Coordinates of C-alpha atoms in Angstrom, one line a residue:
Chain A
X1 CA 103.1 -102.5 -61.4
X2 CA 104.9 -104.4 -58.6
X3 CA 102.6 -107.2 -58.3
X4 CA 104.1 -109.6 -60.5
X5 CA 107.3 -109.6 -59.0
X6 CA 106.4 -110.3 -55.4
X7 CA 103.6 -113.6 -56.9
X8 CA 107.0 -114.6 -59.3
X9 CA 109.3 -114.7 -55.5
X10 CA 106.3 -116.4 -54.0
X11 CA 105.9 -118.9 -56.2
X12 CA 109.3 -119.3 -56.4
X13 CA 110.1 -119.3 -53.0
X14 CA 106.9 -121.6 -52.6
X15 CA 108.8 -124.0 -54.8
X16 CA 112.1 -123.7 -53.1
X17 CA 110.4 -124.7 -49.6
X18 CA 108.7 -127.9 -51.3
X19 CA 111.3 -128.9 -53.0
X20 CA 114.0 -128.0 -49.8
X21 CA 111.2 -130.0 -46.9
X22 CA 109.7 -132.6 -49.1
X23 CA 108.9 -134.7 -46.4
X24 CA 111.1 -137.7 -46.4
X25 CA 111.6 -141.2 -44.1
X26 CA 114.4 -141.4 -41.7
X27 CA 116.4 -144.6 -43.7
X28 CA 118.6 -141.6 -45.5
X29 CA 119.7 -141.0 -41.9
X30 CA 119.9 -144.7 -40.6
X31 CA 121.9 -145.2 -43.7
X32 CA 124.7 -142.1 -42.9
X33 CA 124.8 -143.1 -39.5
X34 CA 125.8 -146.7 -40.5
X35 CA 128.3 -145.7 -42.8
X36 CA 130.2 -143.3 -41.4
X37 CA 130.1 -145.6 -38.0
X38 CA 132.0 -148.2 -40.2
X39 CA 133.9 -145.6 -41.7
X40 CA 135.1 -144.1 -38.7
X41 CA 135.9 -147.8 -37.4
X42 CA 137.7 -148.4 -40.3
X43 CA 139.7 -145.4 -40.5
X44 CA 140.5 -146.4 -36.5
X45 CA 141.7 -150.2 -37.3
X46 CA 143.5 -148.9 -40.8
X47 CA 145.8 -146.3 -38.4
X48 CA 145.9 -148.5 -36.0
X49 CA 149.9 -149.4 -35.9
X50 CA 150.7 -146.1 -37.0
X51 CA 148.3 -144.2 -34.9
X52 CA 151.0 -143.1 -32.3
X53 CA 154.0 -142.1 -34.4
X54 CA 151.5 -139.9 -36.7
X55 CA 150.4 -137.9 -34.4
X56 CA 153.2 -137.9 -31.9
X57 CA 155.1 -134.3 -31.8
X58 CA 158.8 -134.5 -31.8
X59 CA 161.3 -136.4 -31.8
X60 CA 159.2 -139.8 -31.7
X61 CA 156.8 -138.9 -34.3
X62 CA 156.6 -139.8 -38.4
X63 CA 156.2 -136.3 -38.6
X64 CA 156.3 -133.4 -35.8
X65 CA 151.9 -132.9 -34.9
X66 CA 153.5 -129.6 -33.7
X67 CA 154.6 -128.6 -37.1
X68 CA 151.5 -129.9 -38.7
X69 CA 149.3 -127.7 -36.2
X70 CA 151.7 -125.0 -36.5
X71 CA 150.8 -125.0 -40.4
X72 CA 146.8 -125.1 -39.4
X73 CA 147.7 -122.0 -36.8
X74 CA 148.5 -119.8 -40.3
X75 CA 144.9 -120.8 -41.2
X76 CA 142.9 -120.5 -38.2
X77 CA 144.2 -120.7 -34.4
X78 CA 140.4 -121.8 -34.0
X79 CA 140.2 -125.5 -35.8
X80 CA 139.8 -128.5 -33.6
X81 CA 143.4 -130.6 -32.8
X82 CA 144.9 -133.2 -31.0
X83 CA 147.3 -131.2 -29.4
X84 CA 144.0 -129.7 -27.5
X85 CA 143.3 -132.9 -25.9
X86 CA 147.0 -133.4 -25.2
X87 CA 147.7 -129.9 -23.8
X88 CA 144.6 -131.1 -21.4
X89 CA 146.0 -134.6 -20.7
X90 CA 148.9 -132.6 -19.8
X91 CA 147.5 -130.9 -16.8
X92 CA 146.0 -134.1 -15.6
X93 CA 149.4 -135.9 -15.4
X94 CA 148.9 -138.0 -18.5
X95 CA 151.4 -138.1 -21.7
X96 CA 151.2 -137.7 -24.8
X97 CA 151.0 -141.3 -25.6
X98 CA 148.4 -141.8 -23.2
X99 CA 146.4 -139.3 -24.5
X100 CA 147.0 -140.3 -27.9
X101 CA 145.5 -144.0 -27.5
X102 CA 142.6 -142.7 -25.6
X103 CA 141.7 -140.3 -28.2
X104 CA 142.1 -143.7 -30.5
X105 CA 139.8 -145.6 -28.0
X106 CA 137.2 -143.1 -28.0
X107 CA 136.7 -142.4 -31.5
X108 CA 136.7 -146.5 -32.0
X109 CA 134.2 -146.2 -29.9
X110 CA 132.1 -143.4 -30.7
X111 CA 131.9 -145.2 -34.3
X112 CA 130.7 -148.6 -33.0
X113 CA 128.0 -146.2 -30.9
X114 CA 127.0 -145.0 -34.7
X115 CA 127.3 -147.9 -35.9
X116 CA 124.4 -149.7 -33.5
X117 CA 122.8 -146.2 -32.9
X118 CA 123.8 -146.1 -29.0
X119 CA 123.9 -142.4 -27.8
X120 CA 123.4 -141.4 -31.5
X121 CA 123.2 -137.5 -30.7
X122 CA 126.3 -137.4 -28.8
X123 CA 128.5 -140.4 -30.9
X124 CA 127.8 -138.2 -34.0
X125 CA 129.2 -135.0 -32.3
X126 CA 132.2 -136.9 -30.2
X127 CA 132.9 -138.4 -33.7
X128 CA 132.8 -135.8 -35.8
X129 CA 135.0 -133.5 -33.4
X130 CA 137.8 -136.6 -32.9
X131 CA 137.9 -137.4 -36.3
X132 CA 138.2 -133.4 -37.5
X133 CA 141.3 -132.8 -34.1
X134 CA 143.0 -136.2 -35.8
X135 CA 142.5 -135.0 -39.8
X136 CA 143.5 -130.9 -39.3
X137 CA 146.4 -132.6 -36.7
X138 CA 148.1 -134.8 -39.3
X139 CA 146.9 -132.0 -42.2
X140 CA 150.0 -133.0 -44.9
X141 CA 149.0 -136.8 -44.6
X142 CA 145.1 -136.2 -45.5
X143 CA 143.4 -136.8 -48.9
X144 CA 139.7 -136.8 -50.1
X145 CA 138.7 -139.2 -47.9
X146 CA 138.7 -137.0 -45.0
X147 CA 137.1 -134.2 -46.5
X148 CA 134.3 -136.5 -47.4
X149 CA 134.2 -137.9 -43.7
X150 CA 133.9 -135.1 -42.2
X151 CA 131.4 -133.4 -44.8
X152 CA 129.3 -136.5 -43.6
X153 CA 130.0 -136.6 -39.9
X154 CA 129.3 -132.5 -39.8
X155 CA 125.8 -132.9 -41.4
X156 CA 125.2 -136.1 -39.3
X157 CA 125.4 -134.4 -36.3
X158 CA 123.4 -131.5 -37.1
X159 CA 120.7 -134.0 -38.3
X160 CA 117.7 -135.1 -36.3
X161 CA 118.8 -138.1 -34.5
X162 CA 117.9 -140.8 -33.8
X163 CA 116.6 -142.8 -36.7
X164 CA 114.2 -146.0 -36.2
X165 CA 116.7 -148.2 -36.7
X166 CA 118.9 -147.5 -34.0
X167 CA 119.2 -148.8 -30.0
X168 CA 118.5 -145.3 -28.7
X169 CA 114.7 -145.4 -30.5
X170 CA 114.1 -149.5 -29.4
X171 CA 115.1 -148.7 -25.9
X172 CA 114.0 -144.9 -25.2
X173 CA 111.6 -144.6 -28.0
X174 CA 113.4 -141.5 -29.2
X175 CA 112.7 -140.8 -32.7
X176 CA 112.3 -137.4 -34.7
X177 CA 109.1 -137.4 -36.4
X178 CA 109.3 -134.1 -38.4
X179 CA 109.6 -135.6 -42.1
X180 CA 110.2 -132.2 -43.2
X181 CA 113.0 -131.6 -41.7
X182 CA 114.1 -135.0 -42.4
X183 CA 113.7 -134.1 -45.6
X184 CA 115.4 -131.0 -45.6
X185 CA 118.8 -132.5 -44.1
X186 CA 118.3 -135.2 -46.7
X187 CA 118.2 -132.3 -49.3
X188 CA 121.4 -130.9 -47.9
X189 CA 123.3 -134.2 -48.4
X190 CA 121.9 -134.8 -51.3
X191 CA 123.1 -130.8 -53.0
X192 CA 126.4 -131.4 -51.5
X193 CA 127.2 -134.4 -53.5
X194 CA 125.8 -132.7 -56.7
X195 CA 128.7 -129.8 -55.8
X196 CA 131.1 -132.5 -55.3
X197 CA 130.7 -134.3 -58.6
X198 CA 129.9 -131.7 -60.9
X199 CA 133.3 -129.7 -60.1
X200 CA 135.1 -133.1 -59.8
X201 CA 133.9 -133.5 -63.5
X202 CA 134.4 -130.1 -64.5
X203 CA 137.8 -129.5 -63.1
X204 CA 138.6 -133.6 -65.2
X205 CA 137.1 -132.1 -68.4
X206 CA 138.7 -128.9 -68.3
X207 CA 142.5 -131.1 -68.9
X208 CA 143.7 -133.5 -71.4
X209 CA 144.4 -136.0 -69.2
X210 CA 141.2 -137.3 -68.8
X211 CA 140.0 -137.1 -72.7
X212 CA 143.4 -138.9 -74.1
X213 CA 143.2 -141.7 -71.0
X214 CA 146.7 -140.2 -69.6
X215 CA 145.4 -139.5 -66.5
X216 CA 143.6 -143.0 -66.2
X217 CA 147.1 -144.4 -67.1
X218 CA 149.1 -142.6 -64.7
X219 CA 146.3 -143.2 -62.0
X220 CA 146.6 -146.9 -62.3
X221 CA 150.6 -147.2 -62.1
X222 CA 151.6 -144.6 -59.7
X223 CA 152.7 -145.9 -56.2
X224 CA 151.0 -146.7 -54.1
X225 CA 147.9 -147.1 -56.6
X226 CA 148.9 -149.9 -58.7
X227 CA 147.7 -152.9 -57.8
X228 CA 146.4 -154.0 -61.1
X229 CA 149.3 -156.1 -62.9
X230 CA 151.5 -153.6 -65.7
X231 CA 151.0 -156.4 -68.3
X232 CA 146.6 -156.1 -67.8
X233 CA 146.7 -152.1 -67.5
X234 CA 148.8 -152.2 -70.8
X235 CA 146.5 -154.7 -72.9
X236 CA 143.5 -152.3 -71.7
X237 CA 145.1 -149.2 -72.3
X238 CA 142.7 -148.8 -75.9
X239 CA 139.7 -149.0 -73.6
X240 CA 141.6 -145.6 -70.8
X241 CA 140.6 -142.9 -73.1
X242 CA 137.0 -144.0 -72.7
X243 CA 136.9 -145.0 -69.4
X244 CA 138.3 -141.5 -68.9
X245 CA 135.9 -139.5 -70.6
X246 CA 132.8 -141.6 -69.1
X247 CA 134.2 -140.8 -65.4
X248 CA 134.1 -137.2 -65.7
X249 CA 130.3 -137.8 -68.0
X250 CA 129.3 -139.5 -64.7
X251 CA 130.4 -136.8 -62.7
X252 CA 129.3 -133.8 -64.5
X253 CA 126.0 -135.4 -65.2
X254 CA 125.8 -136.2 -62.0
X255 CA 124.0 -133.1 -60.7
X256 CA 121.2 -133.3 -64.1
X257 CA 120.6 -137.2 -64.2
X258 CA 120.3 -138.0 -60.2
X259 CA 117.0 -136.3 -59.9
X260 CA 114.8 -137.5 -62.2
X261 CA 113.2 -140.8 -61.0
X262 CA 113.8 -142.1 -64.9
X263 CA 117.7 -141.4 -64.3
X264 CA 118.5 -141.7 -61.2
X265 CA 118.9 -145.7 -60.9
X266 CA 121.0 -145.8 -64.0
X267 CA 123.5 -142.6 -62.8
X268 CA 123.5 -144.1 -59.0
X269 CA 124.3 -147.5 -60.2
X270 CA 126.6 -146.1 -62.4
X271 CA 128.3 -143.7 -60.0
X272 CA 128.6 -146.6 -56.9
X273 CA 130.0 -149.2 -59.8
X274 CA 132.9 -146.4 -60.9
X275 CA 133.9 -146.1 -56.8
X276 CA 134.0 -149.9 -56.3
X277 CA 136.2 -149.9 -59.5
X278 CA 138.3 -146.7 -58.0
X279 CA 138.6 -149.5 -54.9
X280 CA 139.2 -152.2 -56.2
X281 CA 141.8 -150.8 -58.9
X282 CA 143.8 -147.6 -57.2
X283 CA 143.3 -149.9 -53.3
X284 CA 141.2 -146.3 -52.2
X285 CA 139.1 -148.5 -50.0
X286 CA 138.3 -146.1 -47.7
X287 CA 137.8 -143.5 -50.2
X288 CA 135.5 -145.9 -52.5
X289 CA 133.6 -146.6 -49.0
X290 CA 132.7 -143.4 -48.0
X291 CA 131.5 -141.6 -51.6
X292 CA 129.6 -145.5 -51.9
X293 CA 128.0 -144.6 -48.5
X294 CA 126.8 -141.1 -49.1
X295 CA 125.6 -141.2 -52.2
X296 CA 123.6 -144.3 -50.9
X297 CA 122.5 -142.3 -48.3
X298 CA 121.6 -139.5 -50.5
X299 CA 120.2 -140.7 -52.9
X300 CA 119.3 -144.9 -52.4
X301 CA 115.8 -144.4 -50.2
X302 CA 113.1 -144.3 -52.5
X303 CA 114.7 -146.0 -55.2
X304 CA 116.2 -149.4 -54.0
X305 CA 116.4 -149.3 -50.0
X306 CA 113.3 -147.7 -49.1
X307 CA 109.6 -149.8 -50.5
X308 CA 107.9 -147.5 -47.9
X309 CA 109.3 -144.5 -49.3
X310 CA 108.6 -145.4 -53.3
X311 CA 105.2 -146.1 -52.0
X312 CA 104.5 -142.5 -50.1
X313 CA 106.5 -140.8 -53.8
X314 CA 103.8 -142.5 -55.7
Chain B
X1 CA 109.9 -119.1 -38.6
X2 CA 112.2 -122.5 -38.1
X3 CA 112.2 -123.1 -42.0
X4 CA 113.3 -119.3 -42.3
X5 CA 116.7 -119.8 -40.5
X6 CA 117.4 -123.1 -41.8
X7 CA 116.6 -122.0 -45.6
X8 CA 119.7 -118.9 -44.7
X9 CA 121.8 -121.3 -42.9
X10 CA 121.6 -123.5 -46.2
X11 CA 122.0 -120.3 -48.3
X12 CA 125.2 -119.3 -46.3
X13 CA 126.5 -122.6 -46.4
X14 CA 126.0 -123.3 -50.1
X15 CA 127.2 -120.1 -51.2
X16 CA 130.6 -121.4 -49.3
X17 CA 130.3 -124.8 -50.7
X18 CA 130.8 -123.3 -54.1
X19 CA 132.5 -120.5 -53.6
X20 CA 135.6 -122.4 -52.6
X21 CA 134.7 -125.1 -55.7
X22 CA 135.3 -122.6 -57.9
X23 CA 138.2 -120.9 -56.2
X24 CA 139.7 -124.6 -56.8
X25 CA 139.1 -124.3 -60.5
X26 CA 140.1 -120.9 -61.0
X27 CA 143.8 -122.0 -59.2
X28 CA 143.3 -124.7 -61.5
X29 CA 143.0 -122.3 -64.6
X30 CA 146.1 -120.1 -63.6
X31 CA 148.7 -122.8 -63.6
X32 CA 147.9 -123.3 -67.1
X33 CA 146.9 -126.7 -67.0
X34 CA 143.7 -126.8 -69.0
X35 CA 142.3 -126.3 -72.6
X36 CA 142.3 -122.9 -72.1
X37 CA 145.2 -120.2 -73.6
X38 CA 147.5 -119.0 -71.4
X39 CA 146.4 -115.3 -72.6
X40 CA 143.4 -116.1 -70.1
X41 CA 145.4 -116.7 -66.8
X42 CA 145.3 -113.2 -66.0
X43 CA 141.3 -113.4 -66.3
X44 CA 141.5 -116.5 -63.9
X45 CA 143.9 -114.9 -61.4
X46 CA 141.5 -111.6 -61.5
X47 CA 138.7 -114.1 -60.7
X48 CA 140.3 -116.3 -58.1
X49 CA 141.2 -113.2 -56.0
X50 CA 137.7 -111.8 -56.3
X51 CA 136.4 -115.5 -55.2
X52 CA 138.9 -115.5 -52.5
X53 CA 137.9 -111.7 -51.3
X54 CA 134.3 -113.0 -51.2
X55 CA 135.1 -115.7 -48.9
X56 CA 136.9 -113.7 -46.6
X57 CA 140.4 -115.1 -47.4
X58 CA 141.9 -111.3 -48.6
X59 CA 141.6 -110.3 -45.3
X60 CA 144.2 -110.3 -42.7
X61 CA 145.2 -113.4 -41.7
X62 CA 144.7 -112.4 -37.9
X63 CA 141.0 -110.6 -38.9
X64 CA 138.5 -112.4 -36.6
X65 CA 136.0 -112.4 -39.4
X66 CA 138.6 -114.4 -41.8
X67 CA 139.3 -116.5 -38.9
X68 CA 136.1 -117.3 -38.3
X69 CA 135.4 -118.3 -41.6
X70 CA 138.0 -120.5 -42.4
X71 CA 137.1 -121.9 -38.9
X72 CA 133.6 -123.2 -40.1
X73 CA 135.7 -124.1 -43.4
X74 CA 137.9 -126.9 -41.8
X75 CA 134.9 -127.7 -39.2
X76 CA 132.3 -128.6 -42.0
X77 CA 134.8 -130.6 -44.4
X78 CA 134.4 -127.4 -47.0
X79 CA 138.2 -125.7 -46.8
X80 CA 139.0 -127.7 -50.2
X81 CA 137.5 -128.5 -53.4
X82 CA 137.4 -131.4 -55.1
X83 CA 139.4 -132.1 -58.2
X84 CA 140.5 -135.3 -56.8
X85 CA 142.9 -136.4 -59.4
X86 CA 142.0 -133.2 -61.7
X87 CA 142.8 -132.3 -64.2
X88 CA 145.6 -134.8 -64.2
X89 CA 147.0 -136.7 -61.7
X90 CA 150.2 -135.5 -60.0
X91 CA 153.6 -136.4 -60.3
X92 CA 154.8 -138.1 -57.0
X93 CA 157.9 -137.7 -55.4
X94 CA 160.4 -140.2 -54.1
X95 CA 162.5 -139.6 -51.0
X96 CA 165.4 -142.4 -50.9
X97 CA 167.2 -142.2 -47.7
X98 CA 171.4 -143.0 -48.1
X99 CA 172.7 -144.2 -44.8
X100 CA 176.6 -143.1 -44.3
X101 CA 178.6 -145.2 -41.8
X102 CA 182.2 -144.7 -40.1
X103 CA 183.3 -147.7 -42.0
X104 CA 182.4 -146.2 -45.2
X105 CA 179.6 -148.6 -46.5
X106 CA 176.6 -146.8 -47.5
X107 CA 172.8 -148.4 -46.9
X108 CA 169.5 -147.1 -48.5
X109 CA 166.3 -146.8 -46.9
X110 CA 162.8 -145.6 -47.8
X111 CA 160.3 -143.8 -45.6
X112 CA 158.3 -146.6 -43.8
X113 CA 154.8 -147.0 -42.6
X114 CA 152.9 -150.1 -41.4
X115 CA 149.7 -150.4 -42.9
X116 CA 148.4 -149.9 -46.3
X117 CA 146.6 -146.7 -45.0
X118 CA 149.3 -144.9 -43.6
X119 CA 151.3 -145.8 -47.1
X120 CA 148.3 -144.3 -49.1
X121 CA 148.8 -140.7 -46.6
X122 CA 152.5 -141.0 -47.0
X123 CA 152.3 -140.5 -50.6
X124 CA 149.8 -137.5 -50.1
X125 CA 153.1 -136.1 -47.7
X126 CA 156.0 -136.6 -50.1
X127 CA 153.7 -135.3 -53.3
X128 CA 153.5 -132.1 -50.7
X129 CA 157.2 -132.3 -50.1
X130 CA 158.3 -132.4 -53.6
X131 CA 155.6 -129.7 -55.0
X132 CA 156.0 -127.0 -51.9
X133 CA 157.7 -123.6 -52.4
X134 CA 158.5 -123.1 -48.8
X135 CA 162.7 -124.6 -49.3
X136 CA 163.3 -124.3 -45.3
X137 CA 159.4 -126.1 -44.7
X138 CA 160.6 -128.9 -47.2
X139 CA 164.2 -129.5 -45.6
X140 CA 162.5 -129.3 -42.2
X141 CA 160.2 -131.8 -43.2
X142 CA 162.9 -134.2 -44.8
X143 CA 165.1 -133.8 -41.7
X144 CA 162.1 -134.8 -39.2
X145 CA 161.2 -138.0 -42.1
X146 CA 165.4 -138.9 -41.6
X147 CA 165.6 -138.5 -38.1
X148 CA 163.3 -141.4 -37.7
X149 CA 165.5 -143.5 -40.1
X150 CA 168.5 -142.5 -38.0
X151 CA 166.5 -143.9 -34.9
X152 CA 166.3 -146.8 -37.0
X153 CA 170.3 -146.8 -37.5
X154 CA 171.7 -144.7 -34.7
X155 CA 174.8 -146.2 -35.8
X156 CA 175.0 -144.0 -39.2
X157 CA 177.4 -141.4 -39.4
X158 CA 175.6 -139.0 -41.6
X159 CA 172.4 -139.4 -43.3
X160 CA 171.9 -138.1 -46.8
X161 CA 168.2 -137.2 -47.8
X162 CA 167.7 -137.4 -52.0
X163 CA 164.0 -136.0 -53.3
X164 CA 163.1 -136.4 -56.5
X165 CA 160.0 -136.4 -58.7
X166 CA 158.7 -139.4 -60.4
X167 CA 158.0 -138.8 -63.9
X168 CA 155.8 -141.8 -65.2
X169 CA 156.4 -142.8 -68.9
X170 CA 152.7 -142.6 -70.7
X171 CA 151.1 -146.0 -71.9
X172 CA 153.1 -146.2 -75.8
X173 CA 156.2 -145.4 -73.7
X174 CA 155.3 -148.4 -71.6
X175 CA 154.6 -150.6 -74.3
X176 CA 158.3 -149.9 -75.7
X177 CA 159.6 -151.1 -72.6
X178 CA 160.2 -147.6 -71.0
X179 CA 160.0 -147.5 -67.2
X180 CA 159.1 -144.5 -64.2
X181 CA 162.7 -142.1 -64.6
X182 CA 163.2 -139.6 -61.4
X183 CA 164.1 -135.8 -61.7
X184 CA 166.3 -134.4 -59.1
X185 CA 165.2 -131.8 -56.8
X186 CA 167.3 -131.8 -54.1
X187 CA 170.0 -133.4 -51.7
X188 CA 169.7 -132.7 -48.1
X189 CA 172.5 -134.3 -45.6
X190 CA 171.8 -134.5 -41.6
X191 CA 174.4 -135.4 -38.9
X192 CA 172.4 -136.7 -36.1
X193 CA 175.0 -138.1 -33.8
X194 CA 175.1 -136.5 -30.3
X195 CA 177.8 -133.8 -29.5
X196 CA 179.5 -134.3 -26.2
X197 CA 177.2 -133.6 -23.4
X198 CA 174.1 -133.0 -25.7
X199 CA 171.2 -135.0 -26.9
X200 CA 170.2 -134.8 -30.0
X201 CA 167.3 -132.6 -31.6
X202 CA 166.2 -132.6 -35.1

């Protein structure tokens, strides 16, 4: 009487694992290394006047780091911070300042070593730890773009470095060769950024805003966003209630029309063209960067970047 | 054995992943802001505190389990969801600075950043300072925002700190000619000059 169930968890568990460690190439990872090198050297040069007074605790800073750390403490006394490093910096005779630029340095560095693949392993963890202490230490000046980062930066780090493309593999021949499990961190990424849009389009459809094209209005003339000229916005503005309602089709569609290999090229191009528009119209560069660089991460090998991939699929 | 642990590791993770998306949506759902009748927000708040209790967030804030949790929340990037700009994009908040000097003249000043970056982070920090509930976090926060002006100006007598929101007009309203119009929250005034024989500390 109990047979059916256990060949029904079999076979579905049997599905699970193929679908969870298809086996997959390592350009997915090359790619997410590459990006969220840039990324991380972008954020680095973006902050780079205002580095210091962000993060700076009283009285010199924009806003106290101790007040912005005391506000993490009410979450978790646990979370990585700046004020970490410069309780250390403290002990070794260096100040605040001091420890401030060097956390700067580091993490500019630690993204160019992404960016070429130098030390991969250990620029993905140094990384990903800098850029978490600087984000939870200046937690009322973050947005979505550091959520993403470090969403990518977490699952970089846990992934199996290095990729062929990278120094540490042409001068150490250090390369992973488990497609599997290449495949399965792949998989992660990829299930992560299905989350991500469905409930970004769920939570847009759920509103007004986003059907009537008030929301794209108010998104494209609110300081600091609007860099497209009043006069343009306003001759376009029969056109917002669409473009409204096909963002949050993209993104709730996202997680039905990625997958299938008839789909997926329209939805991806789709999906990168609406965050180079977010870029180029709302100035969310880094923003536009990031989700552009995950999702072609995710979801570009075996479709556009990849020939050897799409040759292995079929 | 190996694809055992990671398959739970990714089952643990997920169930976080959307857990807290939907914990999003349901605090979504109980400030009213949807389609939905209000005569449901009890249904939502039932449900966000049952999400919250299953991610360890109705425990005690010093219980090491909730600690931990929210721990591996900040460190993998999953402690928020992801209604960027959902359901409808937020009224901002304007902070205009109003400089008081002995001789009586009176100068305005903004909050100022250098880059384009920090200006985009800015915003995120005044939409917190006009939407927060905590008064004394908010007037603590404006004080430390016009003690750098006074830096600026340690010549000001007293330093006057007006927060308001910015309502936007909608697109017709625009069309007629109608431009952004501020509600007031609050006026917050700071004397930063030193006492005798004291520095001072904002």
């Amino acid at each position: 009487m109990l047979r059916p169930f256990p060949d029904c968890l079999k076979k579905f568990w049997r599905a699970a694992e193929e679908f969870l460690f298809a086996p997959s190439s390592d350009v997915w990872l090359s790619i997410l290394r590459v990006v969220l090198g840039v990324q991380i050297i972008l954020y680095c040069l973006s902050l780079r006047r205002d580095w210091n007074e962000v993060f700076a605790s009283t009285p010199q800073g924009f806003l106290s780091r101790d007040l912005m750390e005391g506000i993490l403490n009410v979450h978790s006394h646990f979370v990585p911070r700046l004020g970490w490093l410069i309780s250390i910096g403290g002990y070794l005779g260096l100040s605040e300042q001091r420890v401030l630029g060097l956390c700067w340095i580091t993490l500019l560095i630690a993204g160019g070593a992404l960016l070429v693949g130098l030390f991969c392993r250990a620029a993905a963890v140094l990384a990903w730890l800098l850029y978490l202490a600087a984000v939870k230490s200046g937690s009322l000046l973050t947005y979505g773009v550091d959520n993403m980062t470090t969403i990518g930066l977490f699952y970089l780090a846990l992934a199996p470095l290095p990729d062929r493309f990278s120094i540490d593999h042409k001068l150490r021949a250090q390369r992973t060769q488990d497609r599997h499990r290449l495949g399965f961190f792949r998989r992660v990424l990829q299930l992560h950024l299905c989350v991500v849009y469905f409930f970004g389009g769920l939570l847009k459809c759920l509103g007004p805003g986003w059907w009537n094209g008030n929301s794209m209005w108010r998104a494209l003339t609110r300081p600091p966003f609007d860099i497209l000229p009043m006069d343009f916005i306003l001759s376009a503005r029969a056109w917002l209630p669409a473009i409204g309602i096909t963002v949050w089709i993209l993104e709730l569609g996202y997680p039905i029309f990625i997958w299938p290999r008839r789909t997926r090229a329209i939805w991806l191009t789709s999906i990168l063209l609406m965050h180079i528009g977010i870029g180029l119209a709302l100035g969310l560069y880094l923003f536009a960067s990031i989700m552009i660089g995950l999702n072609l991460a995710a979801f570009g090998p075996g479709l556009i970047l990849d020939r050897q991939e799409i040759q292995d699929a079929t | 054995m190996r694809r055992h642990l990671y398959l739970l590791a990714l089952a643990i993770h997920f169930y976080f992943v959307v857990a807290i998306a939907w914990l999003d949506v349901f605090s979504l759902l109980i400030r009213g802001v949807s389609w939905f009748p209000s005569s449901l927000e009890k249904v939502w708040s039932g449900a966000g505190e049952a999400t919250a209790a299953a991610l360890g967030q109705s425990l005690d804030n010093s219980n090491a389990i909730r600690q931990t949790l929210t721990t591996y929340f900040h460190c993998a990037g999953i402690d928020g969801g992801y209604g960027f700009f959902a359901p409808a994009v937020p009224s901002g908040a304007k902070l205009v600075f109003e400089l008081h000097y002995a001789d009586g003249h009176v100068e305005y000043e903004l909050p100022q950043v250098n880059g384009h970056a920090a200006g985009v982070r800015l915003t995120t920090l005044l939409g917190y300072i006009g939407t927060t509930d905590y008064e004394q976090l908010r007037e603590v926060m404006i004080k430390m925002l016009a003690y750098r002006v006074w830096q600026e100006h340690p010549s000001a007598k007293t330093i006057r700190a007006v927060l308001g929101s910015i309502s936007q007009p909608t697109a017709s309203e625009a069309a007629r000619g109608s431009s952004e119009s501020y509600t007031f929250i609050g006026a917050y005034d700071f004397n930063f000059q030193p006492e005798p024989n004291a520095s001072p500390v904002p």
